[in-house]
Every structure is written in C-alpha cells, then in structure tokens.
C-alpha cells in the first residue's frame, strides 16, 4: 500500500514528545527565574530560541508517522487537519474582529499602528501553534478512541 | 455502504488482528471498516476480497 512520502519516521515523533516538555519547562524557568536578572536582549533571544524549539517539536509530532501507518490513519489525519484549520480560522477571525472593534472604540493607545501590528503578528503566530496543538490533540484522541473501541470489541 | 467482512471473518475463524496482519493494515482499520466508519480504497478492498476468496461485489454492497 502506498505511504505518505512527506511524513517523517516514527522516531521523530518520540523525539518531538521529548523536546516539547523540555521547551515548556525551559520557558517556565526563563519567565519565573531569569526575568529581570539577565539583559532584555539575552532574554528575548532565549525566548525566541525556546519558541522555535517548541514549534519544531510540535511539527515533529504532527508530521511523523504512527507505528502502523495506513490509509485509515491517513483519513484520520485529513479529518483532524480540517477540524484544526476550522477552529483556528474561526478563533483568528473572532480575534481580528475584536481587535478592529477595540481599535475603533477602545483606548487611544490601542489605535497606534505599531501596537496593532504587534497584536496581529501575535495572532498569526499563536494561530500556527494553536493549529498544531488542535491537530495533534484531535488525531491522538481519535486514535485512542478507536484503539479503545477495538480492545472492547467482543 | 454495507459489508460482510465480520461474517466472512467469523466463517474463516480469524480475529481482527489476524486479518489486519494478512492485508497489512492496523486492527483499527479493520474495526472501522466492519462498523462502516471507513470506506477502504480499491486496493484494500481487493486485498480483502482476495483474502476471503470472494469478489469485491460479494463483500461490499451499496445501502
């Protein structure tokens, strides 16, 4: 049976699951222990590096093969991706509408173009991360449900 | 789409896992096909029919 050629090997998924908590713990430590103790530039660099690491681990989890990859898992992948895209797109639109409304009726400092650009960039970045998160959660939940149902079949 | 894979499997006395191993898919896939949650590709349908010694039409039918 033909396999998806764009997927990474299963080992990458394991590596991703190891790197993800490490990046989350590193971020927590950075924000709690080192905030104000190191220079702003160093802090910014560390946070950016940590976010890249986190994003990379999410990509490794999302785009790696399962132990037994077949057409049904491919079908679940497509379904999960569609769900994740739908939810992320809806939230992004709501966030965008909120920003526009706030810009018109909110405090004067929010009307600043620079602030709006920062918020829009934040929105875009969080959307990408959120999409990966929702995709992974949906796919893994679906797989777990089918596995559970299989094990409880007479 | 209906199918009688479960019946054929019972006749042959093989488990979902055994059938999955024969046709080269996961057990979840066989479960999903049997319960009508997933329609297999032509390739997999042909493999399943070959495994049971039946034609695809005998194994799968429209509602």
mmCIF file of C-alpha atoms in Angstrom:
data_model
loop_
_atom_site.group_PDB
_atom_site.id
_atom_site.type_symbol
_atom_site.label_atom_id
_atom_site.label_comp_id
_atom_site.label_asym_id
_atom_site.label_seq_id
_atom_site.Cartn_x
_atom_site.Cartn_y
_atom_site.Cartn_z
ATOM 1 C CA UNK A 1 0.000 0.000 0.000
ATOM 2 C CA UNK A 2 1.306 3.472 -0.902
ATOM 3 C CA UNK A 3 2.571 5.501 2.042
ATOM 4 C CA UNK A 4 2.716 9.236 2.542
ATOM 5 C CA UNK A 5 6.202 10.223 1.491
ATOM 6 C CA UNK A 6 6.160 13.605 3.203
ATOM 7 C CA UNK A 7 5.861 12.148 6.697
ATOM 8 C CA UNK A 8 8.864 11.841 8.989
ATOM 9 C CA UNK A 9 9.791 8.456 10.517
ATOM 10 C CA UNK A 10 8.185 7.366 13.805
ATOM 11 C CA UNK A 11 11.393 8.061 15.736
ATOM 12 C CA UNK A 12 10.947 11.791 15.078
ATOM 13 C CA UNK A 13 7.621 11.663 16.928
ATOM 14 C CA UNK A 14 9.319 10.214 20.000
ATOM 15 C CA UNK A 15 11.989 12.937 19.773
ATOM 16 C CA UNK A 16 9.234 15.555 19.460
ATOM 17 C CA UNK A 17 7.462 14.252 22.580
ATOM 18 C CA UNK A 18 10.777 14.576 24.471
ATOM 19 C CA UNK A 19 11.645 18.070 23.175
ATOM 20 C CA UNK A 20 8.148 19.548 23.780
ATOM 21 C CA UNK A 21 8.130 19.268 27.614
ATOM 22 C CA UNK A 22 11.770 20.392 27.698
ATOM 23 C CA UNK A 23 10.896 23.580 25.798
ATOM 24 C CA UNK A 24 7.832 24.188 28.005
ATOM 25 C CA UNK A 25 9.875 23.728 31.193
ATOM 26 C CA UNK A 26 12.635 25.978 29.789
ATOM 27 C CA UNK A 27 10.052 28.692 29.019
ATOM 28 C CA UNK A 28 8.586 28.456 32.545
ATOM 29 C CA UNK A 29 12.066 28.661 34.101
ATOM 30 C CA UNK A 30 13.014 31.595 31.878
ATOM 31 C CA UNK A 31 9.914 33.583 32.796
ATOM 32 C CA UNK A 32 9.977 32.744 36.504
ATOM 33 C CA UNK A 33 13.651 32.591 37.455
ATOM 34 C CA UNK A 34 15.570 34.717 34.971
ATOM 35 C CA UNK A 35 13.122 37.577 34.237
ATOM 36 C CA UNK A 36 14.897 40.811 35.183
ATOM 37 C CA UNK A 37 18.125 39.018 36.069
ATOM 38 C CA UNK A 38 19.548 38.876 32.552
ATOM 39 C CA UNK A 39 19.564 41.583 29.876
ATOM 40 C CA UNK A 40 16.490 42.187 27.726
ATOM 41 C CA UNK A 41 18.299 41.168 24.534
ATOM 42 C CA UNK A 42 19.500 37.881 26.023
ATOM 43 C CA UNK A 43 16.023 37.213 27.399
ATOM 44 C CA UNK A 44 14.444 37.929 24.016
ATOM 45 C CA UNK A 45 16.933 35.623 22.268
ATOM 46 C CA UNK A 46 16.280 32.827 24.771
ATOM 47 C CA UNK A 47 12.500 33.165 24.384
ATOM 48 C CA UNK A 48 12.728 33.159 20.571
ATOM 49 C CA UNK A 49 15.018 30.096 20.621
ATOM 50 C CA UNK A 50 12.676 28.338 23.023
ATOM 51 C CA UNK A 51 9.658 29.136 20.853
ATOM 52 C CA UNK A 52 11.471 27.798 17.776
ATOM 53 C CA UNK A 53 12.293 24.627 19.721
ATOM 54 C CA UNK A 54 8.664 24.282 20.826
ATOM 55 C CA UNK A 55 7.392 24.851 17.282
ATOM 56 C CA UNK A 56 9.879 22.333 15.900
ATOM 57 C CA UNK A 57 8.811 19.695 18.420
ATOM 58 C CA UNK A 58 5.127 20.279 17.547
ATOM 59 C CA UNK A 59 5.964 19.906 13.852
ATOM 60 C CA UNK A 60 7.874 16.699 14.562
ATOM 61 C CA UNK A 61 4.895 15.261 16.421
ATOM 62 C CA UNK A 62 2.349 16.423 13.855
ATOM 63 C CA UNK A 63 4.201 15.301 10.747
ATOM 64 C CA UNK A 64 5.594 11.948 11.868
ATOM 65 C CA UNK A 65 4.273 8.530 11.006
ATOM 66 C CA UNK A 66 2.390 6.428 13.532
ATOM 67 C CA UNK A 67 3.722 2.989 14.475
ATOM 68 C CA UNK A 68 1.490 1.357 11.871
ATOM 69 C CA UNK A 69 0.671 3.989 9.299
ATOM 70 C CA UNK A 70 -2.101 3.016 6.871
ATOM 71 C CA UNK A 71 -4.903 4.561 4.858
ATOM 72 C CA UNK A 72 -7.307 4.780 7.812
ATOM 73 C CA UNK A 73 -4.776 6.824 9.809
ATOM 74 C CA UNK A 74 -4.266 8.953 6.686
ATOM 75 C CA UNK A 75 -8.038 9.506 6.625
ATOM 76 C CA UNK A 76 -7.993 10.482 10.323
ATOM 77 C CA UNK A 77 -5.092 12.863 9.625
ATOM 78 C CA UNK A 78 -7.085 14.671 6.953
ATOM 79 C CA UNK A 79 -10.144 14.888 9.200
ATOM 80 C CA UNK A 80 -8.112 16.200 12.154
ATOM 81 C CA UNK A 81 -6.360 18.771 9.989
ATOM 82 C CA UNK A 82 -9.712 20.030 8.686
ATOM 83 C CA UNK A 83 -11.070 20.334 12.256
ATOM 84 C CA UNK A 84 -7.909 22.119 13.451
ATOM 85 C CA UNK A 85 -7.960 24.521 10.491
ATOM 86 C CA UNK A 86 -11.652 25.282 11.031
ATOM 87 C CA UNK A 87 -11.284 26.010 14.765
ATOM 88 C CA UNK A 88 -8.099 28.083 14.298
ATOM 89 C CA UNK A 89 -9.617 30.084 11.451
ATOM 90 C CA UNK A 90 -12.760 30.820 13.498
ATOM 91 C CA UNK A 91 -10.734 31.956 16.529
ATOM 92 C CA UNK A 92 -8.429 34.070 14.314
ATOM 93 C CA UNK A 93 -11.443 35.829 12.764
ATOM 94 C CA UNK A 94 -13.047 36.457 16.184
ATOM 95 C CA UNK A 95 -9.698 37.816 17.462
ATOM 96 C CA UNK A 96 -9.337 40.033 14.367
ATOM 97 C CA UNK A 97 -12.886 41.409 14.764
ATOM 98 C CA UNK A 98 -12.196 42.037 18.461
ATOM 99 C CA UNK A 99 -9.013 43.966 17.595
ATOM 100 C CA UNK A 100 -10.763 46.075 14.939
ATOM 101 C CA UNK A 101 -13.639 46.862 17.323
ATOM 102 C CA UNK A 102 -11.233 47.658 20.142
ATOM 103 C CA UNK A 103 -9.252 49.872 17.792
ATOM 104 C CA UNK A 104 -12.382 51.918 16.991
ATOM 105 C CA UNK A 105 -13.936 52.111 20.437
ATOM 106 C CA UNK A 106 -11.059 51.307 22.807
ATOM 107 C CA UNK A 107 -8.415 53.449 24.433
ATOM 108 C CA UNK A 108 -6.423 55.836 22.198
ATOM 109 C CA UNK A 109 -3.104 53.991 22.653
ATOM 110 C CA UNK A 110 -4.567 50.883 21.005
ATOM 111 C CA UNK A 111 -5.137 52.926 17.839
ATOM 112 C CA UNK A 112 -1.374 53.037 17.378
ATOM 113 C CA UNK A 113 -0.404 51.191 14.169
ATOM 114 C CA UNK A 114 2.695 49.629 15.759
ATOM 115 C CA UNK A 115 0.657 48.088 18.586
ATOM 116 C CA UNK A 116 -1.847 46.749 16.065
ATOM 117 C CA UNK A 117 0.966 45.179 14.051
ATOM 118 C CA UNK A 118 2.373 43.507 17.165
ATOM 119 C CA UNK A 119 -1.092 42.150 18.080
ATOM 120 C CA UNK A 120 -1.642 40.899 14.528
ATOM 121 C CA UNK A 121 1.775 39.185 14.491
ATOM 122 C CA UNK A 122 0.966 37.623 17.861
ATOM 123 C CA UNK A 123 -2.371 36.467 16.482
ATOM 124 C CA UNK A 124 -0.723 34.901 13.434
ATOM 125 C CA UNK A 125 1.955 33.131 15.486
ATOM 126 C CA UNK A 126 -0.458 31.848 18.122
ATOM 127 C CA UNK A 127 -2.754 30.626 15.325
ATOM 128 C CA UNK A 128 0.016 28.456 13.875
ATOM 129 C CA UNK A 129 0.895 26.983 17.279
ATOM 130 C CA UNK A 130 -2.777 26.520 18.140
ATOM 131 C CA UNK A 131 -3.439 24.737 14.855
ATOM 132 C CA UNK A 132 -0.636 22.269 15.566
ATOM 133 C CA UNK A 133 -1.952 21.731 19.102
ATOM 134 C CA UNK A 134 -5.556 21.169 17.994
ATOM 135 C CA UNK A 135 -4.446 18.896 15.138
ATOM 136 C CA UNK A 136 -2.289 16.742 17.429
ATOM 137 C CA UNK A 137 -4.960 16.561 20.152
ATOM 138 C CA UNK A 138 -7.726 15.644 17.651
ATOM 139 C CA UNK A 139 -5.633 12.999 15.889
ATOM 140 C CA UNK A 140 -4.346 11.383 19.075
ATOM 141 C CA UNK A 141 -7.827 11.416 20.662
ATOM 142 C CA UNK A 142 -9.340 9.769 17.565
ATOM 143 C CA UNK A 143 -6.615 7.118 17.514
ATOM 144 C CA UNK A 144 -7.037 6.450 21.235
ATOM 145 C CA UNK A 145 -10.843 6.153 20.848
ATOM 146 C CA UNK A 146 -10.514 3.622 18.009
ATOM 147 C CA UNK A 147 -7.900 1.659 19.926
ATOM 148 C CA UNK A 148 -10.141 1.589 22.997
ATOM 149 C CA UNK A 149 -13.157 0.508 20.931
ATOM 150 C CA UNK A 150 -11.091 -2.229 19.279
ATOM 151 C CA UNK A 151 -9.962 -3.556 22.643
ATOM 152 C CA UNK A 152 -13.559 -3.618 23.914
ATOM 153 C CA UNK A 153 -14.931 -5.389 20.842
ATOM 154 C CA UNK A 154 -16.187 -8.896 21.525
ATOM 155 C CA UNK B 1 -22.005 1.155 2.030
ATOM 156 C CA UNK B 2 -22.550 -2.240 3.677
ATOM 157 C CA UNK B 3 -20.044 -5.029 4.003
ATOM 158 C CA UNK B 4 -19.991 -8.526 5.387
ATOM 159 C CA UNK B 5 -16.381 -8.697 6.455
ATOM 160 C CA UNK B 6 -17.378 -9.576 10.007
ATOM 161 C CA UNK B 7 -19.432 -12.534 8.756
ATOM 162 C CA UNK B 8 -16.678 -13.758 6.437
ATOM 163 C CA UNK B 9 -14.165 -13.347 9.235
ATOM 164 C CA UNK B 10 -16.361 -15.434 11.528
ATOM 165 C CA UNK B 11 -16.663 -18.129 8.849
ATOM 166 C CA UNK B 12 -12.877 -18.237 8.455
ATOM 167 C CA UNK B 13 -12.499 -18.047 12.261
ATOM 168 C CA UNK B 14 -9.863 -15.349 12.215
ATOM 169 C CA UNK B 15 -9.568 -12.368 14.541
ATOM 170 C CA UNK B 16 -9.445 -8.698 13.509
ATOM 171 C CA UNK B 17 -5.726 -8.656 14.275
ATOM 172 C CA UNK B 18 -5.061 -11.707 12.112
ATOM 173 C CA UNK B 19 -6.994 -10.217 9.198
ATOM 174 C CA UNK B 20 -5.177 -6.907 9.692
ATOM 175 C CA UNK B 21 -1.829 -8.714 9.542
ATOM 176 C CA UNK B 22 -2.810 -10.592 6.372
ATOM 177 C CA UNK B 23 -3.844 -7.456 4.444
ATOM 178 C CA UNK B 24 -1.147 -5.242 6.002
ATOM 179 C CA UNK B 25 -3.184 -2.672 7.913
ATOM 180 C CA UNK B 26 -3.825 -1.885 11.587
ATOM 181 C CA UNK B 27 -6.543 -3.526 13.680
ATOM 182 C CA UNK B 28 -8.289 -0.141 13.998
ATOM 183 C CA UNK B 29 -8.702 -0.051 10.229
ATOM 184 C CA UNK B 30 -10.461 -3.434 10.178
ATOM 185 C CA UNK B 31 -12.687 -2.339 13.078
ATOM 186 C CA UNK B 32 -13.561 0.928 11.297
ATOM 187 C CA UNK B 33 -14.380 -0.900 8.032
ATOM 188 C CA UNK B 34 -16.512 -3.539 9.756
ATOM 189 C CA UNK B 35 -18.508 -0.860 11.539
ATOM 190 C CA UNK B 36 -18.988 1.231 8.397
ATOM 191 C CA UNK B 37 -16.966 4.152 9.734
ATOM 192 C CA UNK B 38 -14.406 3.964 6.963
ATOM 193 C CA UNK B 39 -14.690 3.012 3.306
ATOM 194 C CA UNK B 40 -11.490 1.268 2.157
ATOM 195 C CA UNK B 41 -9.579 2.102 -1.004
ATOM 196 C CA UNK B 42 -9.937 -0.123 -4.066
ATOM 197 C CA UNK B 43 -6.541 -1.663 -3.309
ATOM 198 C CA UNK B 44 -7.533 -2.647 0.230
ATOM 199 C CA UNK B 45 -10.973 -3.861 -0.921
ATOM 200 C CA UNK B 46 -9.281 -6.105 -3.485
ATOM 201 C CA UNK B 47 -6.860 -7.438 -0.861
ATOM 202 C CA UNK B 48 -9.759 -8.191 1.498
ATOM 203 C CA UNK B 49 -11.756 -9.941 -1.208
ATOM 204 C CA UNK B 50 -8.685 -11.979 -2.217
ATOM 205 C CA UNK B 51 -8.187 -12.948 1.421
ATOM 206 C CA UNK B 52 -11.752 -14.282 1.696
ATOM 207 C CA UNK B 53 -11.777 -15.763 -1.804
ATOM 208 C CA UNK B 54 -14.784 -13.644 -2.801
ATOM 209 C CA UNK B 55 -15.367 -10.858 -5.290
ATOM 210 C CA UNK B 56 -15.483 -7.234 -4.141
ATOM 211 C CA UNK B 57 -19.197 -7.162 -5.014
ATOM 212 C CA UNK B 58 -19.858 -10.090 -2.719
ATOM 213 C CA UNK B 59 -18.016 -8.378 0.120
ATOM 214 C CA UNK B 60 -19.229 -4.793 -0.328
ATOM 215 C CA UNK B 61 -22.619 -3.539 -1.413
ATOM 216 C CA UNK B 62 -24.479 -0.242 -1.568
ATOM 217 C CA UNK B 63 -27.206 0.501 1.018
#
